[in-house]
Coordinates of C-alpha atoms and ligand atoms in Angstrom, one line a residue:
M1 CA 0.0 0.0 0.0
Q2 CA 2.7 2.5 1.1
F3 CA 4.9 1.5 -1.9
R4 CA 2.0 2.2 -4.2
L5 CA 1.6 5.7 -2.6
L6 CA 5.3 6.3 -2.9
S7 CA 5.5 5.3 -6.6
R8 CA 2.5 7.5 -7.4
L9 CA 4.4 10.4 -5.8
L10 CA 7.4 9.7 -7.9
K11 CA 5.3 9.5 -11.0
G12 CA 3.9 12.9 -10.2
D13 CA 0.3 11.6 -9.7
F14 CA 0.1 13.5 -6.5
L15 CA 0.4 16.8 -8.3
S16 CA -2.9 16.4 -10.0
Y17 CA -6.0 17.0 -7.8
P18 CA -8.7 14.8 -9.5
Q19 CA -6.8 11.7 -8.4
E20 CA -5.6 12.7 -4.9
P21 CA -7.4 14.7 -2.2
H22 CA -5.6 16.0 0.8
N23 CA -6.0 12.9 3.0
L24 CA -4.0 10.8 0.6
R25 CA -1.1 13.2 0.9
V26 CA -1.5 12.9 4.7
R27 CA -1.4 9.1 4.3
L28 CA 1.8 9.4 2.3
L29 CA 3.4 11.6 4.9
L30 CA 2.5 9.2 7.7
A31 CA 3.7 6.2 5.7
I32 CA 7.1 7.9 5.0
G33 CA 7.3 8.7 8.7
A34 CA 6.5 5.2 9.7
W35 CA 9.0 3.6 7.4
S36 CA 11.7 6.1 8.5
L37 CA 11.1 5.0 12.1
I38 CA 11.4 1.3 11.2
I39 CA 14.5 1.7 9.1
L40 CA 16.4 4.2 11.3
G41 CA 15.1 2.8 14.6
G42 CA 15.8 -0.8 13.5
T43 CA 19.4 0.0 12.3
W44 CA 20.4 1.9 15.4
G45 CA 18.5 -0.6 17.6
V46 CA 20.5 -3.5 16.2
Y47 CA 23.8 -1.6 16.5
Y48 CA 23.2 -0.8 20.2
L49 CA 22.1 -4.4 20.8
C50 CA 25.5 -5.5 19.5
H51 CA 27.3 -3.0 21.7
A52 CA 25.2 -3.8 24.8
K53 CA 23.8 -0.3 25.2
W54 CA 20.5 -1.5 26.5
L55 CA 18.7 1.8 27.2
L56 CA 19.6 3.2 23.7
M57 CA 18.5 -0.1 22.2
A58 CA 15.2 0.0 24.0
C59 CA 14.5 3.6 22.8
H60 CA 15.3 2.7 19.2
L61 CA 13.2 -0.5 19.2
S62 CA 10.3 1.5 20.6
L63 CA 10.6 3.7 17.5
V64 CA 10.3 0.5 15.4
S65 CA 7.2 -0.6 17.3
L66 CA 5.7 2.9 16.8
G67 CA 6.4 2.6 13.1
L68 CA 4.9 -0.8 12.8
Y69 CA 1.8 0.1 14.8
A70 CA 1.4 3.2 12.6
L71 CA 1.6 1.2 9.4
R72 CA -1.1 -1.1 10.6
L73 CA -3.4 1.7 11.5
I74 CA -2.8 3.7 8.3
N75 CA -3.9 0.7 6.4
A76 CA -7.1 0.6 8.5
G77 CA -7.8 4.2 7.5
R78 CA -7.2 5.7 11.0
E79 CA -4.9 8.5 9.9
R80 CA -5.8 11.1 12.5
F81 CA -5.3 8.7 15.4
V82 CA -2.0 7.5 13.9
A83 CA -0.8 11.1 13.5
I84 CA -1.7 11.9 17.1
C85 CA 0.1 8.8 18.4
M86 CA 3.1 9.5 16.2
A87 CA 3.5 13.1 17.1
H88 CA 3.2 12.5 20.8
G89 CA 5.1 9.2 20.8
L90 CA 8.0 10.7 18.8
F91 CA 8.1 13.8 21.1
V92 CA 8.6 11.5 24.1
I93 CA 11.0 9.0 22.5
I94 CA 13.2 11.6 20.7
S95 CA 13.4 13.6 24.0
M96 CA 14.6 10.5 25.8
I97 CA 17.2 9.7 23.1
C98 CA 18.3 13.4 23.2
I99 CA 19.0 13.0 26.9
L100 CA 21.3 10.1 26.1
D101 CA 22.8 12.0 23.2
V102 CA 24.4 14.6 25.4
P103 CA 27.2 16.7 23.8
I104 CA 30.7 15.4 24.8
E105 CA 34.1 16.2 23.5
N106 CA 34.2 15.8 19.7
A107 CA 30.6 14.7 19.5
V108 CA 27.8 17.3 19.2
R109 CA 24.1 16.5 19.9
S110 CA 22.2 15.6 16.7
V111 CA 19.1 13.6 17.6
H112 CA 17.1 16.9 18.3
M113 CA 17.2 17.5 14.5
Y114 CA 14.4 14.9 14.2
F115 CA 12.1 17.3 16.0
L116 CA 12.0 19.4 12.8
P117 CA 10.3 17.0 10.4
V118 CA 7.9 15.9 13.3
A119 CA 6.9 19.5 13.8
A120 CA 6.5 20.2 10.1
G121 CA 4.5 17.0 9.5
A122 CA 2.2 17.7 12.5
S123 CA 1.5 21.2 11.3
L124 CA 0.5 19.9 7.8
I125 CA -1.6 17.0 9.1
F126 CA -3.4 18.9 11.8
R127 CA -3.9 22.0 9.6
K128 CA -7.7 21.8 10.0
D129 CA -7.7 20.4 13.5
N130 CA -8.1 22.0 17.0
L131 CA -5.8 24.7 18.4
Y132 CA -3.8 22.3 20.4
L133 CA -2.9 20.0 17.6
R134 CA -2.7 22.7 14.9
L135 CA -0.5 25.2 16.8
I136 CA 0.4 24.3 20.3
L137 CA 1.8 20.8 19.6
P138 CA 4.1 21.8 16.7
F139 CA 5.2 24.8 18.8
I140 CA 6.1 22.5 21.7
I141 CA 8.0 20.2 19.4
L142 CA 10.0 23.1 17.9
A143 CA 10.6 24.5 21.4
A144 CA 12.1 21.1 22.4
C145 CA 14.4 21.2 19.4
L146 CA 15.6 24.7 20.4
A147 CA 16.0 23.6 24.0
F148 CA 18.1 20.5 23.3
G149 CA 20.1 22.1 20.5
P150 CA 22.6 24.3 22.4
S151 CA 22.2 22.8 25.9
H152 CA 24.1 20.1 27.8
I153 CA 21.1 18.6 29.5
G154 CA 21.5 14.8 29.7
I155 CA 23.1 11.7 31.1
T156 CA 26.8 11.3 30.7
R157 CA 27.3 7.8 32.2
P158 CA 29.6 6.0 29.6
D159 CA 27.7 2.7 30.0
L160 CA 24.5 4.3 29.0
I161 CA 25.5 6.6 26.2
A162 CA 27.0 5.7 22.8
D163 CA 30.8 5.7 22.3
Q164 CA 32.4 8.8 21.0
E165 CA 33.5 7.4 17.5
I166 CA 30.0 6.2 16.6
R167 CA 28.6 9.5 17.8
S168 CA 30.6 11.5 15.3
I169 CA 29.4 9.3 12.5
G170 CA 25.9 9.2 14.0
A171 CA 25.7 13.0 14.0
W172 CA 26.2 13.1 10.2
I173 CA 23.7 10.3 9.7
N174 CA 21.1 12.0 12.0
N175 CA 21.5 15.5 10.4
L176 CA 21.3 14.2 6.9
A177 CA 18.3 11.8 7.6
A178 CA 16.4 14.5 9.6
L179 CA 17.0 17.1 6.8
A180 CA 15.9 14.5 4.1
I181 CA 12.7 13.7 6.0
L182 CA 12.1 17.4 6.5
G183 CA 12.6 18.0 2.8
V184 CA 10.0 15.3 1.9
A185 CA 7.6 16.8 4.4
L186 CA 8.0 20.2 2.9
I187 CA 7.5 19.0 -0.6
V188 CA 4.3 17.2 0.4
M189 CA 3.2 20.4 2.2
Q190 CA 4.0 22.6 -0.7
T191 CA 2.2 20.2 -3.1
D192 CA -0.8 20.3 -0.8
I193 CA -0.9 24.1 -0.8
T194 CA -0.4 24.4 -4.6
I195 CA -3.2 21.8 -5.3
R196 CA -5.6 23.6 -3.0
N197 CA -4.9 27.0 -4.6
S198 CA -5.3 25.6 -8.1
L199 CA -8.4 23.7 -7.0
Y200 CA -9.9 26.9 -5.5
A201 CA -9.2 29.0 -8.7
D202 CA -10.6 26.2 -10.9
M203 CA -13.7 25.9 -8.8
R204 CA -14.4 29.6 -9.0
E205 CA -14.0 29.4 -12.8
A206 CA -16.3 26.3 -12.9
L207 CA -19.0 28.1 -11.0
A208 CA -18.8 31.2 -13.3
K209 CA -18.8 29.1 -16.5
G210 CA -21.5 26.6 -15.4
H211 CA -19.3 23.5 -15.2
F212 CA -21.1 22.1 -12.2
C213 CA -24.1 19.9 -12.6
L214 CA -26.3 17.7 -10.5
H215 CA -26.8 14.0 -10.8
Y216 CA -29.9 12.4 -9.3
Q217 CA -29.9 9.1 -7.5
P218 CA -33.4 7.5 -7.1
Q219 CA -34.8 6.7 -3.7
V220 CA -37.2 3.8 -3.6
D221 CA -39.8 2.6 -1.1
A222 CA -40.7 -1.0 -0.2
E223 CA -43.7 -0.9 -2.7
G224 CA -41.2 -0.3 -5.5
H225 CA -42.1 3.3 -6.0
I226 CA -39.5 5.9 -6.7
F227 CA -40.5 8.7 -4.3
G228 CA -37.6 11.0 -4.8
A229 CA -33.9 11.5 -5.5
E230 CA -30.8 12.8 -3.9
A231 CA -29.1 15.6 -5.8
L232 CA -25.4 14.9 -5.9
L233 CA -23.0 17.5 -7.2
R234 CA -20.6 16.8 -10.1
W235 CA -18.0 18.9 -11.7
Q236 CA -17.8 18.5 -15.5
H237 CA -14.2 19.7 -16.0
P238 CA -13.5 20.6 -19.6
T239 CA -10.2 18.7 -19.7
R240 CA -10.1 16.4 -16.6
G241 CA -13.6 14.9 -17.1
M242 CA -16.1 14.3 -14.4
I243 CA -14.8 15.1 -10.9
P244 CA -16.7 13.6 -8.0
P245 CA -17.5 15.8 -4.9
G246 CA -15.1 13.8 -2.7
V247 CA -12.2 15.6 -4.4
F248 CA -13.4 19.2 -4.1
I249 CA -16.1 19.6 -1.4
A250 CA -13.6 19.7 1.5
V251 CA -11.6 22.5 -0.2
A252 CA -14.8 24.3 -1.1
E253 CA -15.8 24.2 2.5
E254 CA -12.4 25.4 3.7
T255 CA -12.3 28.3 1.3
G256 CA -15.9 29.3 1.8
L257 CA -16.7 28.6 -1.9
I258 CA -19.2 26.0 -0.7
Q259 CA -21.6 28.9 0.0
P260 CA -22.1 30.1 -3.6
I261 CA -21.9 26.4 -4.8
G262 CA -24.5 25.4 -2.2
T263 CA -26.7 28.3 -3.4
W264 CA -26.4 27.1 -7.0
V265 CA -27.3 23.5 -6.0
L266 CA -30.4 24.7 -4.2
K267 CA -31.5 26.9 -7.1
E268 CA -30.9 24.0 -9.5
A269 CA -32.8 21.5 -7.4
C270 CA -35.7 23.9 -7.0
A271 CA -35.8 24.6 -10.7
Q272 CA -35.9 20.8 -11.3
L273 CA -38.8 20.4 -8.8
V274 CA -40.8 23.1 -10.6
K275 CA -40.2 21.2 -14.0
W276 CA -41.2 17.9 -12.4
S277 CA -44.3 19.5 -10.8
K278 CA -45.7 20.2 -14.3
D279 CA -45.7 16.5 -15.3
P280 CA -48.2 14.1 -13.5
Q281 CA -45.6 11.3 -13.8
T282 CA -43.0 13.3 -11.8
A283 CA -45.0 15.7 -9.7
H284 CA -44.8 13.6 -6.6
L285 CA -41.0 13.4 -6.6
S286 CA -39.0 15.0 -3.8
I287 CA -35.3 16.1 -4.0
A288 CA -32.8 15.7 -1.1
V289 CA -30.0 18.3 -1.1
N290 CA -26.8 18.1 0.9
V291 CA -26.1 21.0 3.1
S292 CA -22.6 21.7 4.4
A293 CA -21.6 22.9 7.8
S294 CA -20.5 26.3 6.7
Q295 CA -23.7 26.8 4.7
L296 CA -25.7 26.0 7.8
R297 CA -23.6 28.3 9.9
Q298 CA -24.4 31.4 7.7
P299 CA -26.6 33.8 9.8
D300 CA -28.9 34.3 6.8
F301 CA -29.1 30.6 5.9
V302 CA -32.9 30.3 6.7
Q303 CA -33.7 33.5 4.8
E304 CA -31.7 32.5 1.8
V305 CA -33.3 29.1 1.5
I306 CA -36.8 30.5 1.9
E307 CA -36.1 33.2 -0.7
I308 CA -34.7 30.6 -3.2
V309 CA -37.6 28.2 -2.8
T310 CA -40.2 31.0 -3.0
R311 CA -38.7 32.6 -6.0
S312 CA -38.4 29.3 -7.9
G313 CA -42.0 28.5 -7.2
A314 CA -41.1 25.0 -5.9
T315 CA -43.3 23.3 -3.3
P316 CA -41.2 23.4 0.0
A317 CA -42.6 20.0 1.0
H318 CA -40.8 18.4 -1.9
L319 CA -37.5 19.7 -0.7
K320 CA -35.4 17.7 1.8
L321 CA -32.2 19.0 3.3
E322 CA -29.6 16.6 4.5
L323 CA -27.3 17.3 7.4
T324 CA -24.6 15.0 8.8
E325 CA -24.3 14.1 12.5
S326 CA -20.9 15.9 12.9
M327 CA -22.7 19.2 12.0
L328 CA -24.8 18.9 15.1
A329 CA -21.8 18.9 17.4
K330 CA -21.5 22.7 17.5
D331 CA -24.0 25.4 18.3
V332 CA -26.9 23.0 18.7
D333 CA -29.4 25.6 19.8
T334 CA -28.9 27.8 16.8
T335 CA -29.1 24.7 14.5
I336 CA -32.4 23.7 16.1
Q337 CA -33.8 27.2 15.6
K338 CA -32.8 27.2 11.9
M339 CA -34.1 23.7 11.4
K340 CA -37.4 24.5 13.0
A341 CA -37.8 27.7 11.0
L342 CA -37.4 25.9 7.7
R343 CA -39.5 23.0 9.0
A344 CA -42.3 25.5 9.6
F345 CA -41.9 26.7 6.1
G346 CA -42.5 23.2 4.9
I347 CA -39.0 21.9 4.2
S348 CA -38.1 18.6 5.7
W349 CA -34.7 17.4 7.2
S350 CA -32.8 14.2 6.9
L351 CA -30.0 13.1 9.1
D352 CA -27.3 11.8 6.7
D353 CA -24.6 9.1 7.5
F354 CA -26.6 8.2 10.6
G355 CA -24.7 6.0 13.1
T356 CA -21.2 7.4 12.3
G357 CA -21.1 10.4 14.5
Y358 CA -22.2 9.3 17.9
S359 CA -25.0 11.8 18.0
S360 CA -26.7 12.0 21.4
L361 CA -30.2 10.5 21.4
N362 CA -31.2 13.3 23.7
Y363 CA -30.4 15.9 20.9
L364 CA -32.1 13.8 18.3
K365 CA -35.3 14.0 20.3
H366 CA -35.3 17.8 20.0
L367 CA -34.2 18.1 16.4
P368 CA -37.0 18.2 13.8
F369 CA -35.6 15.5 11.5
E370 CA -38.2 13.7 9.5
Q371 CA -35.8 11.1 8.2
L372 CA -32.8 9.1 9.4
K373 CA -30.4 7.8 6.8
I374 CA -28.5 4.7 7.7
D375 CA -24.9 5.2 6.7
Q376 CA -23.7 3.0 3.8
S377 CA -20.8 1.6 6.0
F378 CA -23.4 -0.4 8.0
V379 CA -25.2 -1.6 4.9
R380 CA -22.0 -2.7 3.1
D381 CA -21.2 -5.7 5.4
L382 CA -24.7 -6.2 6.7
L383 CA -24.9 -9.9 5.9
T384 CA -21.6 -10.8 7.4
N385 CA -21.0 -8.4 10.3
E386 CA -23.0 -9.1 13.4
S387 CA -22.5 -5.6 14.9
D388 CA -23.7 -4.0 11.7
K389 CA -26.8 -6.2 11.9
A390 CA -27.3 -5.1 15.5
I391 CA -26.9 -1.4 14.6
V392 CA -29.3 -1.6 11.7
E393 CA -31.9 -3.3 13.9
T394 CA -31.4 -0.7 16.7
L395 CA -31.8 2.1 14.1
V396 CA -35.1 0.6 12.9
V397 CA -36.5 0.5 16.5
L398 CA -35.1 4.0 17.2
S399 CA -36.6 5.6 14.1
K400 CA -40.0 4.0 15.0
N401 CA -39.7 5.3 18.6
L402 CA -38.8 8.8 17.4
N403 CA -41.4 8.7 14.7
M404 CA -39.0 9.3 11.9
M405 CA -38.7 7.7 8.5
L406 CA -35.7 5.5 7.9
I407 CA -33.8 5.1 4.7
A408 CA -30.8 2.9 4.0
E409 CA -28.1 4.2 1.8
G410 CA -25.6 2.2 -0.3
V411 CA -27.9 -0.8 -1.0
E412 CA -26.1 -2.7 -3.6
T413 CA -27.4 -6.3 -3.5
T414 CA -30.8 -8.0 -3.3
E415 CA -29.6 -9.8 -0.1
Q416 CA -29.0 -6.5 1.6
L417 CA -32.4 -5.3 0.4
N418 CA -34.2 -8.4 1.7
Y419 CA -32.5 -8.1 5.0
L420 CA -33.4 -4.5 5.4
L421 CA -37.0 -5.1 4.3
N422 CA -37.4 -8.0 6.7
K423 CA -36.1 -5.9 9.6
G424 CA -38.6 -3.1 8.8
C425 CA -36.4 -0.5 6.9
M426 CA -38.8 0.5 4.1
K427 CA -36.9 3.0 2.1
Y428 CA -33.7 2.6 0.1
Q429 CA -31.1 4.2 -2.0
G430 CA -28.2 2.6 -3.7
Y431 CA -26.5 1.1 -6.8
L432 CA -28.9 -1.9 -6.7
F433 CA -31.6 0.5 -8.1
S434 CA -29.4 3.0 -9.8
R435 CA -26.2 5.0 -9.6
P436 CA -26.6 8.8 -9.5
L437 CA -27.7 9.8 -13.1
P438 CA -27.6 13.0 -15.2
I439 CA -31.0 14.5 -15.4
N440 CA -31.9 13.2 -18.9
T441 CA -30.9 9.6 -18.0
F442 CA -32.8 9.9 -14.7
E443 CA -36.0 10.9 -16.5
E444 CA -35.6 8.0 -18.9
F445 CA -34.9 5.7 -16.0
L446 CA -38.2 6.5 -14.2
P447 CA -40.6 4.7 -16.5
A448 CA -38.1 1.9 -17.2
F449 CA -37.6 1.1 -13.5
H450 CA -40.7 -1.1 -13.3
A451 CA -39.1 -3.5 -15.7
S452 CA -35.8 -3.6 -13.8
K453 CA -34.5 -6.7 -11.9
A454 CA -34.3 -4.7 -8.6
Y455 CA -38.0 -3.9 -8.9
M456 CA -38.9 -7.5 -9.5
Q457 CA -36.9 -8.7 -6.6
L458 CA -38.5 -6.1 -4.3
K459 CA -42.0 -7.2 -5.4
A460 CA -41.1 -10.9 -5.0
Q461 CA -39.8 -10.3 -1.5
L462 CA -42.9 -8.2 -0.5
T463 CA -45.2 -11.1 -1.5
L464 CA -43.2 -13.4 0.8
L465 CA -43.7 -11.1 3.9
Ligands
LIG1 P1 -23.5 11.5 0.7 O1 -24.4 12.6 0.9 O2 -23.4 10.4 1.8 O3 -23.9 10.8 -0.7 C1 -24.0 9.5 -1.0 C2 -22.7 9.0 -1.7 O4 -22.8 7.6 -1.8 C3 -22.7 9.5 -3.1 O5 -21.3 9.7 -3.5 C4 -23.3 8.4 -3.9 O6 -22.9 8.3 -5.3 C5 -22.7 7.2 -3.1 N1 -23.5 6.0 -3.3 C6 -24.9 5.9 -3.4 N2 -25.3 4.6 -3.5 C7 -24.2 3.9 -3.3 C8 -23.9 2.5 -3.3 O7 -24.8 1.7 -3.5 N3 -22.7 2.1 -3.2 C9 -21.6 3.0 -3.0 N4 -20.4 2.5 -2.8 N5 -21.8 4.3 -3.0 C10 -23.1 4.8 -3.2 P2 -20.9 11.1 -4.2 O8 -21.9 11.5 -5.2 O9 -19.5 10.8 -4.6 O10 -20.9 12.1 -3.0 C11 -20.0 12.1 -2.0 C12 -20.4 13.1 -0.9 O11 -20.2 14.4 -1.4 C13 -21.8 13.0 -0.5 O12 -22.0 12.0 0.4 C14 -22.0 14.4 0.2 O13 -21.4 14.4 1.5 C15 -21.0 15.2 -0.7 N6 -21.9 16.0 -1.7 C16 -22.4 15.6 -2.9 N7 -23.1 16.6 -3.4 C17 -23.1 17.6 -2.5 C18 -23.6 19.0 -2.5 O14 -24.4 19.4 -3.4 N8 -23.3 19.8 -1.4 C19 -22.6 19.3 -0.4 N9 -22.3 20.1 0.6 N10 -22.0 18.1 -0.4 C20 -22.3 17.3 -1.4
LIG2 CA1 -26.4 12.9 1.5
LIG3 CA1 -24.6 9.5 3.3

């Protein structure tokens, strides 16, 4: 996995945003850090083992353990946790080695140089995180580098520290290795900034030139009726082709561009509702629109939505806004007020990715959600994973108790559909029915759906119940 990441970096793939969002560069940086720990820690660990310097050996082998642990977790997709463990673990272990790397005659201290790439890496990885991780931690790491650099703090017992000859060679190795890792970290950071800037500029141009479009993914009920669609944003890039939102939404949020983009999405969805309302075949359809955290935080969010819907002439009851659980963590009271105001206007709310964000059931009771959307991660392994089964069953009961509709996202197989149906989840969205489609294809799909295999399966299953 890490070799694949590295070879893509060398080929220049990482310089091109449609392939690689920010978190892949974070992964790469962590993987480089982990391998550096294994190689450097392992080499020095073996050397000190051969020379019976047990304390130094233990410190270096703990670096190897940290590297191996990090690699395992990177592969499990837990980058933030790995980064936190690595930054703190390295701070402690490098400090301990620095204490044993005390300056003596003809041998200067060099291990403190490793603080530099750790601080640079931390400031890149935690760029969007809280104040402690983003600023205070890198600052403490840099302060440690400055404190150890010129000082003579440390242990001078000859049986604990390395011999003078190896320390002179070690100083060269440490300085060169630390600078090389720092160089790689700076290249990755620079790439990240360049890509973000070009992505931002390109998105502004795309918005002005009308290169964004919406794809619609049907939502189906247990009777086999398509009752609505989720509007999913796509960027039709003139040279790079279709770019999915996973590549650009995060940067749009960070740069504030999500607000004009979100406004465009709402206007487009409302215009579509108005078109559908004129045809009896489509007049019943609703559209679910994703709302981002920074859109919701805008003080005039409620006013803007009401204005867009009113001006378009769309029926508010046909519009559904989707929020994710993480958006409920901050400023719940204001969020509740805004949600209630739009609910009173007729718009309904759906809680997206439900089950992933540990939302408090107490909050849920007070939030005017009409629908809960089971996250696709629980549906994916539904048939094989006992805890996913238990979660889905709990969500069915919970939605009934809270008097909310439940929809399962990411339904890909008839087995998943049958399981959900049997457990009482009566609304679905997923590739089993259709992928998100451009509007023309979606409208062709509507009448054809009744002849589809998924529809037949659903009907067959219903008759068994
Ligand atoms: P989401 O809101 O959770 O949307 C569902 C995603 O799951 C979509 O990815 C959809 O294509 C995908 N999906 C649907 N059914 C299946 C399935 O059966 N299997 C699998 N593997 N995937 C399925 P997409 O379109 O790439 O969107 C990704 C995310 O981007 C969305 O996740 C949403 O958070 C965000 N997004 C999309 N459009 C907008 C938008 O207009 N505004 C905002 N703020 N975010 C948007
Ligand atoms: Ca959604
Ligand atoms: Ca979702």
